[in-house]
mmCIF file of C-alpha atoms in Angstrom:
data_model
loop_
_atom_site.group_PDB
_atom_site.id
_atom_site.type_symbol
_atom_site.label_atom_id
_atom_site.label_comp_id
_atom_site.label_asym_id
_atom_site.label_seq_id
_atom_site.Cartn_x
_atom_site.Cartn_y
_atom_site.Cartn_z
ATOM 1 C CA UNK A 1 0.057 0.214 -0.111
ATOM 2 C CA UNK A 2 2.638 2.480 1.251
ATOM 3 C CA UNK A 3 4.607 1.675 -2.427
ATOM 4 C CA UNK A 4 1.320 2.624 -4.142
ATOM 5 C CA UNK A 5 0.855 5.740 -2.556
ATOM 6 C CA UNK A 6 4.366 6.630 -2.968
ATOM 7 C CA UNK A 7 4.431 5.538 -6.393
ATOM 8 C CA UNK A 8 1.374 7.787 -6.641
ATOM 9 C CA UNK A 9 2.472 11.036 -5.780
ATOM 10 C CA UNK A 10 6.364 10.700 -6.701
ATOM 11 C CA UNK A 11 6.325 13.589 -9.785
ATOM 12 C CA UNK A 12 4.781 15.794 -7.489
ATOM 13 C CA UNK A 13 6.335 14.948 -4.268
ATOM 14 C CA UNK A 14 8.241 17.883 -3.237
ATOM 15 C CA UNK A 15 5.713 20.518 -4.464
ATOM 16 C CA UNK A 16 2.966 19.105 -2.173
ATOM 17 C CA UNK A 17 5.631 19.260 0.496
ATOM 18 C CA UNK A 18 5.794 22.984 -0.633
ATOM 19 C CA UNK A 19 1.909 23.378 -0.650
ATOM 20 C CA UNK A 20 1.396 21.059 2.153
ATOM 21 C CA UNK A 21 4.033 23.263 4.819
ATOM 22 C CA UNK A 22 3.801 26.841 2.925
ATOM 23 C CA UNK A 23 7.703 26.187 2.106
ATOM 24 C CA UNK A 24 8.972 25.355 5.839
ATOM 25 C CA UNK A 25 10.029 22.178 5.064
ATOM 26 C CA UNK A 26 12.828 23.285 3.353
ATOM 27 C CA UNK A 27 13.690 25.373 6.986
ATOM 28 C CA UNK A 28 13.183 21.744 8.418
ATOM 29 C CA UNK A 29 15.878 20.252 6.382
ATOM 30 C CA UNK A 30 18.123 22.966 6.293
ATOM 31 C CA UNK A 31 18.042 22.938 10.024
ATOM 32 C CA UNK A 32 18.303 18.541 10.148
ATOM 33 C CA UNK A 33 21.426 19.010 7.756
ATOM 34 C CA UNK A 34 22.942 22.069 9.652
ATOM 35 C CA UNK A 35 23.077 18.887 13.108
ATOM 36 C CA UNK A 36 24.408 16.426 11.167
ATOM 37 C CA UNK A 37 27.362 18.706 10.543
ATOM 38 C CA UNK A 38 28.765 17.351 7.247
ATOM 39 C CA UNK A 39 32.318 17.258 6.062
ATOM 40 C CA UNK A 40 34.153 16.503 3.377
ATOM 41 C CA UNK A 41 34.908 12.451 2.732
ATOM 42 C CA UNK A 42 31.843 11.460 5.240
ATOM 43 C CA UNK A 43 30.485 8.392 4.318
ATOM 44 C CA UNK A 44 26.751 9.092 4.451
ATOM 45 C CA UNK A 45 23.246 7.152 3.654
ATOM 46 C CA UNK A 46 20.026 9.637 3.251
ATOM 47 C CA UNK A 47 17.288 7.036 3.572
ATOM 48 C CA UNK A 48 13.936 7.543 2.104
ATOM 49 C CA UNK A 49 15.285 10.510 0.076
ATOM 50 C CA UNK A 50 14.270 9.413 -3.222
ATOM 51 C CA UNK A 51 13.957 12.936 -4.551
ATOM 52 C CA UNK A 52 17.407 14.336 -3.145
ATOM 53 C CA UNK A 53 16.300 17.302 -0.881
ATOM 54 C CA UNK A 54 18.345 15.986 1.725
ATOM 55 C CA UNK A 55 21.253 14.856 0.106
ATOM 56 C CA UNK A 56 21.907 17.984 -2.145
ATOM 57 C CA UNK A 57 21.477 20.054 1.404
ATOM 58 C CA UNK A 58 24.465 17.530 2.674
ATOM 59 C CA UNK A 59 26.331 18.049 -0.476
ATOM 60 C CA UNK A 60 26.578 21.441 -0.806
ATOM 61 C CA UNK A 61 27.683 21.987 2.640
ATOM 62 C CA UNK A 62 30.443 19.973 2.216
ATOM 63 C CA UNK A 63 31.218 21.901 -1.070
ATOM 64 C CA UNK A 64 31.201 25.433 0.981
ATOM 65 C CA UNK A 65 33.278 23.734 3.208
ATOM 66 C CA UNK A 66 35.510 22.615 0.499
ATOM 67 C CA UNK A 67 36.367 26.129 -1.446
ATOM 68 C CA UNK A 68 36.488 28.149 1.785
ATOM 69 C CA UNK A 69 40.593 29.712 1.887
ATOM 70 C CA UNK A 70 41.171 27.734 4.745
ATOM 71 C CA UNK A 71 40.543 23.945 2.617
ATOM 72 C CA UNK A 72 44.372 23.471 2.603
ATOM 73 C CA UNK A 73 45.221 21.682 -0.903
ATOM 74 C CA UNK A 74 46.622 18.321 0.861
ATOM 75 C CA UNK A 75 43.130 17.780 2.112
ATOM 76 C CA UNK A 76 41.985 17.136 -2.009
ATOM 77 C CA UNK A 77 44.332 14.334 -1.356
ATOM 78 C CA UNK A 78 41.052 12.422 0.586
ATOM 79 C CA UNK A 79 38.238 10.565 -0.251
ATOM 80 C CA UNK A 80 35.881 12.255 -1.723
ATOM 81 C CA UNK A 81 32.367 12.517 0.221
ATOM 82 C CA UNK A 82 29.962 9.385 -0.631
ATOM 83 C CA UNK A 83 26.216 10.493 -0.055
ATOM 84 C CA UNK A 84 23.964 7.348 -1.107
ATOM 85 C CA UNK A 85 20.434 8.601 -1.456
ATOM 86 C CA UNK A 86 18.229 5.347 -0.716
ATOM 87 C CA UNK A 87 14.401 4.601 -1.825
ATOM 88 C CA UNK A 88 12.673 1.745 -1.236
ATOM 89 C CA UNK A 89 10.759 3.123 -4.326
ATOM 90 C CA UNK A 90 12.376 3.388 -7.276
ATOM 91 C CA UNK A 91 9.897 5.817 -9.133
ATOM 92 C CA UNK A 92 10.797 8.330 -6.277
ATOM 93 C CA UNK A 93 14.544 7.569 -6.855
ATOM 94 C CA UNK A 94 14.039 8.261 -10.771
ATOM 95 C CA UNK A 95 12.722 11.983 -10.086
ATOM 96 C CA UNK A 96 15.661 12.820 -7.615
ATOM 97 C CA UNK A 97 18.093 11.021 -10.793
ATOM 98 C CA UNK A 98 16.561 14.195 -12.932
ATOM 99 C CA UNK A 99 16.826 16.593 -10.070
ATOM 100 C CA UNK A 100 20.722 15.921 -10.422
ATOM 101 C CA UNK A 101 20.670 16.461 -13.662
ATOM 102 C CA UNK A 102 18.821 19.571 -13.477
ATOM 103 C CA UNK A 103 21.473 20.734 -10.575
ATOM 104 C CA UNK A 104 23.909 19.909 -12.759
ATOM 105 C CA UNK A 105 24.931 17.247 -10.189
ATOM 106 C CA UNK A 106 24.138 14.112 -13.138
ATOM 107 C CA UNK A 107 27.748 13.040 -13.152
ATOM 108 C CA UNK A 108 28.258 14.267 -9.642
ATOM 109 C CA UNK A 109 30.970 11.563 -8.270
ATOM 110 C CA UNK A 110 29.516 11.702 -4.096
ATOM 111 C CA UNK A 111 25.969 10.813 -4.904
ATOM 112 C CA UNK A 112 24.624 7.324 -5.208
ATOM 113 C CA UNK A 113 21.007 6.373 -6.226
ATOM 114 C CA UNK A 114 20.080 3.070 -4.859
ATOM 115 C CA UNK A 115 16.985 1.249 -4.143
ATOM 116 C CA UNK A 116 17.244 -0.220 -0.606
ATOM 117 C CA UNK A 117 15.093 -1.243 1.965
ATOM 118 C CA UNK A 118 15.867 0.454 5.422
ATOM 119 C CA UNK A 119 14.605 -3.036 6.982
ATOM 120 C CA UNK A 120 17.193 -4.537 5.292
ATOM 121 C CA UNK A 121 20.497 -2.258 4.285
ATOM 122 C CA UNK A 122 22.631 -3.707 1.696
ATOM 123 C CA UNK A 123 26.420 -1.822 3.579
ATOM 124 C CA UNK A 124 28.487 -3.249 6.005
ATOM 125 C CA UNK A 125 28.799 -3.023 10.022
ATOM 126 C CA UNK A 126 30.244 0.482 10.532
ATOM 127 C CA UNK A 127 30.151 1.646 7.086
ATOM 128 C CA UNK A 128 28.864 4.988 7.625
ATOM 129 C CA UNK A 129 29.464 8.545 9.528
ATOM 130 C CA UNK A 130 25.842 9.785 9.355
ATOM 131 C CA UNK A 131 22.349 8.722 8.422
ATOM 132 C CA UNK A 132 19.107 10.776 7.788
ATOM 133 C CA UNK A 133 15.762 9.715 7.276
ATOM 134 C CA UNK A 134 13.368 12.786 6.635
ATOM 135 C CA UNK A 135 9.488 11.865 6.676
ATOM 136 C CA UNK A 136 10.248 8.560 6.334
ATOM 137 C CA UNK A 137 10.190 6.513 9.002
ATOM 138 C CA UNK A 138 6.509 6.318 9.727
ATOM 139 C CA UNK A 139 6.180 4.713 6.761
ATOM 140 C CA UNK A 140 8.757 1.319 7.223
ATOM 141 C CA UNK A 141 6.743 -1.879 8.136
ATOM 142 C CA UNK A 142 8.878 -2.583 11.464
ATOM 143 C CA UNK A 143 10.450 0.706 12.542
ATOM 144 C CA UNK A 144 12.956 -1.008 14.819
ATOM 145 C CA UNK A 145 14.129 -3.573 12.474
ATOM 146 C CA UNK A 146 15.021 0.361 10.353
ATOM 147 C CA UNK A 147 15.787 1.683 13.410
ATOM 148 C CA UNK A 148 18.463 -1.292 14.377
ATOM 149 C CA UNK A 149 20.250 -1.546 10.525
ATOM 150 C CA UNK A 150 20.966 2.149 10.768
ATOM 151 C CA UNK A 151 22.493 1.605 13.895
ATOM 152 C CA UNK A 152 24.546 -1.894 12.518
ATOM 153 C CA UNK A 153 26.090 0.298 9.876
ATOM 154 C CA UNK A 154 26.950 3.368 11.369
ATOM 155 C CA UNK A 155 30.446 3.814 12.811
ATOM 156 C CA UNK A 156 31.075 4.043 16.706
ATOM 157 C CA UNK A 157 31.208 7.299 16.254
ATOM 158 C CA UNK A 158 28.364 7.926 13.743
ATOM 159 C CA UNK A 159 25.252 9.796 14.113
ATOM 160 C CA UNK A 160 21.948 9.219 13.427
ATOM 161 C CA UNK A 161 19.303 11.682 13.122
ATOM 162 C CA UNK A 162 15.372 11.846 11.604
ATOM 163 C CA UNK A 163 13.116 14.681 10.738
ATOM 164 C CA UNK A 164 9.347 13.540 11.388
ATOM 165 C CA UNK A 165 5.811 15.105 11.806
ATOM 166 C CA UNK A 166 4.409 14.385 14.943
ATOM 167 C CA UNK A 167 0.943 14.477 16.718
ATOM 168 C CA UNK A 168 0.842 18.187 18.510
ATOM 169 C CA UNK A 169 0.210 18.344 22.047
ATOM 170 C CA UNK A 170 -0.727 21.870 22.616
ATOM 171 C CA UNK A 171 -4.268 22.199 22.662
ATOM 172 C CA UNK A 172 -5.087 25.166 20.088
ATOM 173 C CA UNK A 173 -2.244 24.164 18.041
ATOM 174 C CA UNK A 174 -3.538 20.359 17.812
ATOM 175 C CA UNK A 175 -7.201 21.699 16.640
ATOM 176 C CA UNK A 176 -5.677 23.810 14.193
ATOM 177 C CA UNK A 177 -3.709 21.426 12.887
ATOM 178 C CA UNK A 178 -6.076 18.578 12.673
ATOM 179 C CA UNK A 179 -8.813 20.591 11.126
ATOM 180 C CA UNK A 180 -5.694 21.700 8.226
ATOM 181 C CA UNK A 181 -4.544 18.384 8.517
ATOM 182 C CA UNK A 182 -7.684 15.819 7.441
ATOM 183 C CA UNK A 183 -9.662 19.016 5.536
ATOM 184 C CA UNK A 184 -6.906 21.126 3.555
ATOM 185 C CA UNK A 185 -4.165 18.554 2.797
ATOM 186 C CA UNK A 186 -6.303 15.554 1.264
ATOM 187 C CA UNK A 187 -8.681 18.438 -0.638
ATOM 188 C CA UNK A 188 -5.100 19.974 -1.880
ATOM 189 C CA UNK A 189 -3.481 16.391 -2.456
ATOM 190 C CA UNK A 190 -6.418 15.384 -4.838
ATOM 191 C CA UNK A 191 -6.721 19.065 -6.737
ATOM 192 C CA UNK A 192 -2.923 19.176 -7.585
ATOM 193 C CA UNK A 193 -1.991 15.717 -8.149
ATOM 194 C CA UNK A 194 -5.945 13.665 -8.462
ATOM 195 C CA UNK A 195 -5.113 10.952 -5.785
ATOM 196 C CA UNK A 196 -6.971 12.070 -2.605
ATOM 197 C CA UNK A 197 -6.811 9.354 -0.877
ATOM 198 C CA UNK A 198 -2.253 9.038 -0.950
ATOM 199 C CA UNK A 199 -2.277 12.272 1.423
ATOM 200 C CA UNK A 200 -5.262 11.002 3.602
ATOM 201 C CA UNK A 201 -3.390 7.704 4.274
ATOM 202 C CA UNK A 202 -0.271 10.553 4.802
ATOM 203 C CA UNK A 203 -2.128 12.304 7.209
ATOM 204 C CA UNK A 204 -3.276 9.781 8.840
ATOM 205 C CA UNK A 205 -0.153 8.058 9.397
ATOM 206 C CA UNK A 206 1.263 10.921 11.659
ATOM 207 C CA UNK A 207 -1.848 9.932 13.497
ATOM 208 C CA UNK A 208 -0.209 6.679 14.163
ATOM 209 C CA UNK A 209 2.960 8.042 15.129
ATOM 210 C CA UNK A 210 4.603 7.414 18.244
ATOM 211 C CA UNK A 211 4.689 10.300 20.697
ATOM 212 C CA UNK A 212 8.533 12.503 20.719
ATOM 213 C CA UNK A 213 9.612 10.646 24.193
ATOM 214 C CA UNK A 214 8.364 7.290 23.306
ATOM 215 C CA UNK A 215 10.087 7.488 19.526
ATOM 216 C CA UNK A 216 13.467 8.879 21.403
ATOM 217 C CA UNK A 217 13.021 5.566 23.840
ATOM 218 C CA UNK A 218 12.744 3.166 21.026
ATOM 219 C CA UNK A 219 15.951 4.924 19.561
ATOM 220 C CA UNK A 220 17.782 4.092 22.594
ATOM 221 C CA UNK A 221 17.282 0.398 22.799
ATOM 222 C CA UNK A 222 18.737 -0.185 19.629
ATOM 223 C CA UNK A 223 21.610 1.177 21.061
ATOM 224 C CA UNK A 224 22.037 4.817 20.280
ATOM 225 C CA UNK A 225 23.144 6.971 23.028
ATOM 226 C CA UNK A 226 22.895 10.630 23.619
ATOM 227 C CA UNK A 227 19.337 10.773 22.425
ATOM 228 C CA UNK A 228 17.823 14.020 21.747
ATOM 229 C CA UNK A 229 14.859 15.764 19.984
ATOM 230 C CA UNK A 230 14.139 19.155 19.081
ATOM 231 C CA UNK A 231 10.544 20.400 18.098
ATOM 232 C CA UNK A 232 9.946 23.056 16.115
ATOM 233 C CA UNK A 233 6.323 24.682 15.960
ATOM 234 C CA UNK A 234 4.829 23.084 18.785
ATOM 235 C CA UNK A 235 6.255 20.181 18.111
ATOM 236 C CA UNK A 236 4.329 19.731 14.385
ATOM 237 C CA UNK A 237 7.840 18.463 13.659
ATOM 238 C CA UNK A 238 10.838 17.061 14.932
ATOM 239 C CA UNK A 239 14.294 16.162 14.620
ATOM 240 C CA UNK A 240 15.300 13.076 16.596
ATOM 241 C CA UNK A 241 19.168 12.693 16.792
ATOM 242 C CA UNK A 242 20.952 9.975 18.203
ATOM 243 C CA UNK A 243 25.116 8.992 18.365
ATOM 244 C CA UNK A 244 27.115 5.470 18.013
ATOM 245 C CA UNK A 245 29.582 4.944 20.471
#
């Protein structure tokens, strides 16, 4: 069912994100990448990242570091960054590759586009410096398995970051948010993509997602340390963080 949802919305996915969040998802992703603190030569997985939105930001951050005057010539001898854009849906990856080409990144040697299952990654143990997942963890079938895989592939010292929509606990904001979510979003989804049901599912999946404290506990249970989260817009979205130590 989830596969069908993303087959349906892939071509208009980023446009709908702009409409649904009034463009704020861009700022949320900027914040996610700033917390990641990318660096030259890093190996990173962006899971459920098919359209490339987060990966492009990571690559831009690395390129800014490499273009600074303080960047020494000898630093160029290190390995190139490897950013693996992973998604279980090939249509989402197709959109991302097309966007990369439009940005002049079609042949970039740091970007890799892979069809991957978050619950069974084809990467070695202790092989990645970072792992991000934005608006994707609530769509995996077994969340604990996906988190355990993230922990497995990260190196000691590696960081897990998850950007996700949440249930809002502040009553006034929650009432307005629910009205907007269940009334406006599916209607706009139908208008823009011709598919109301997929956006109805996406909203319902947010309501089924565990509260921030519960999700933080699940992250800890798979082994991550120094787990914390940052609420944004009163908890409409949160960025969860954990370290493999």
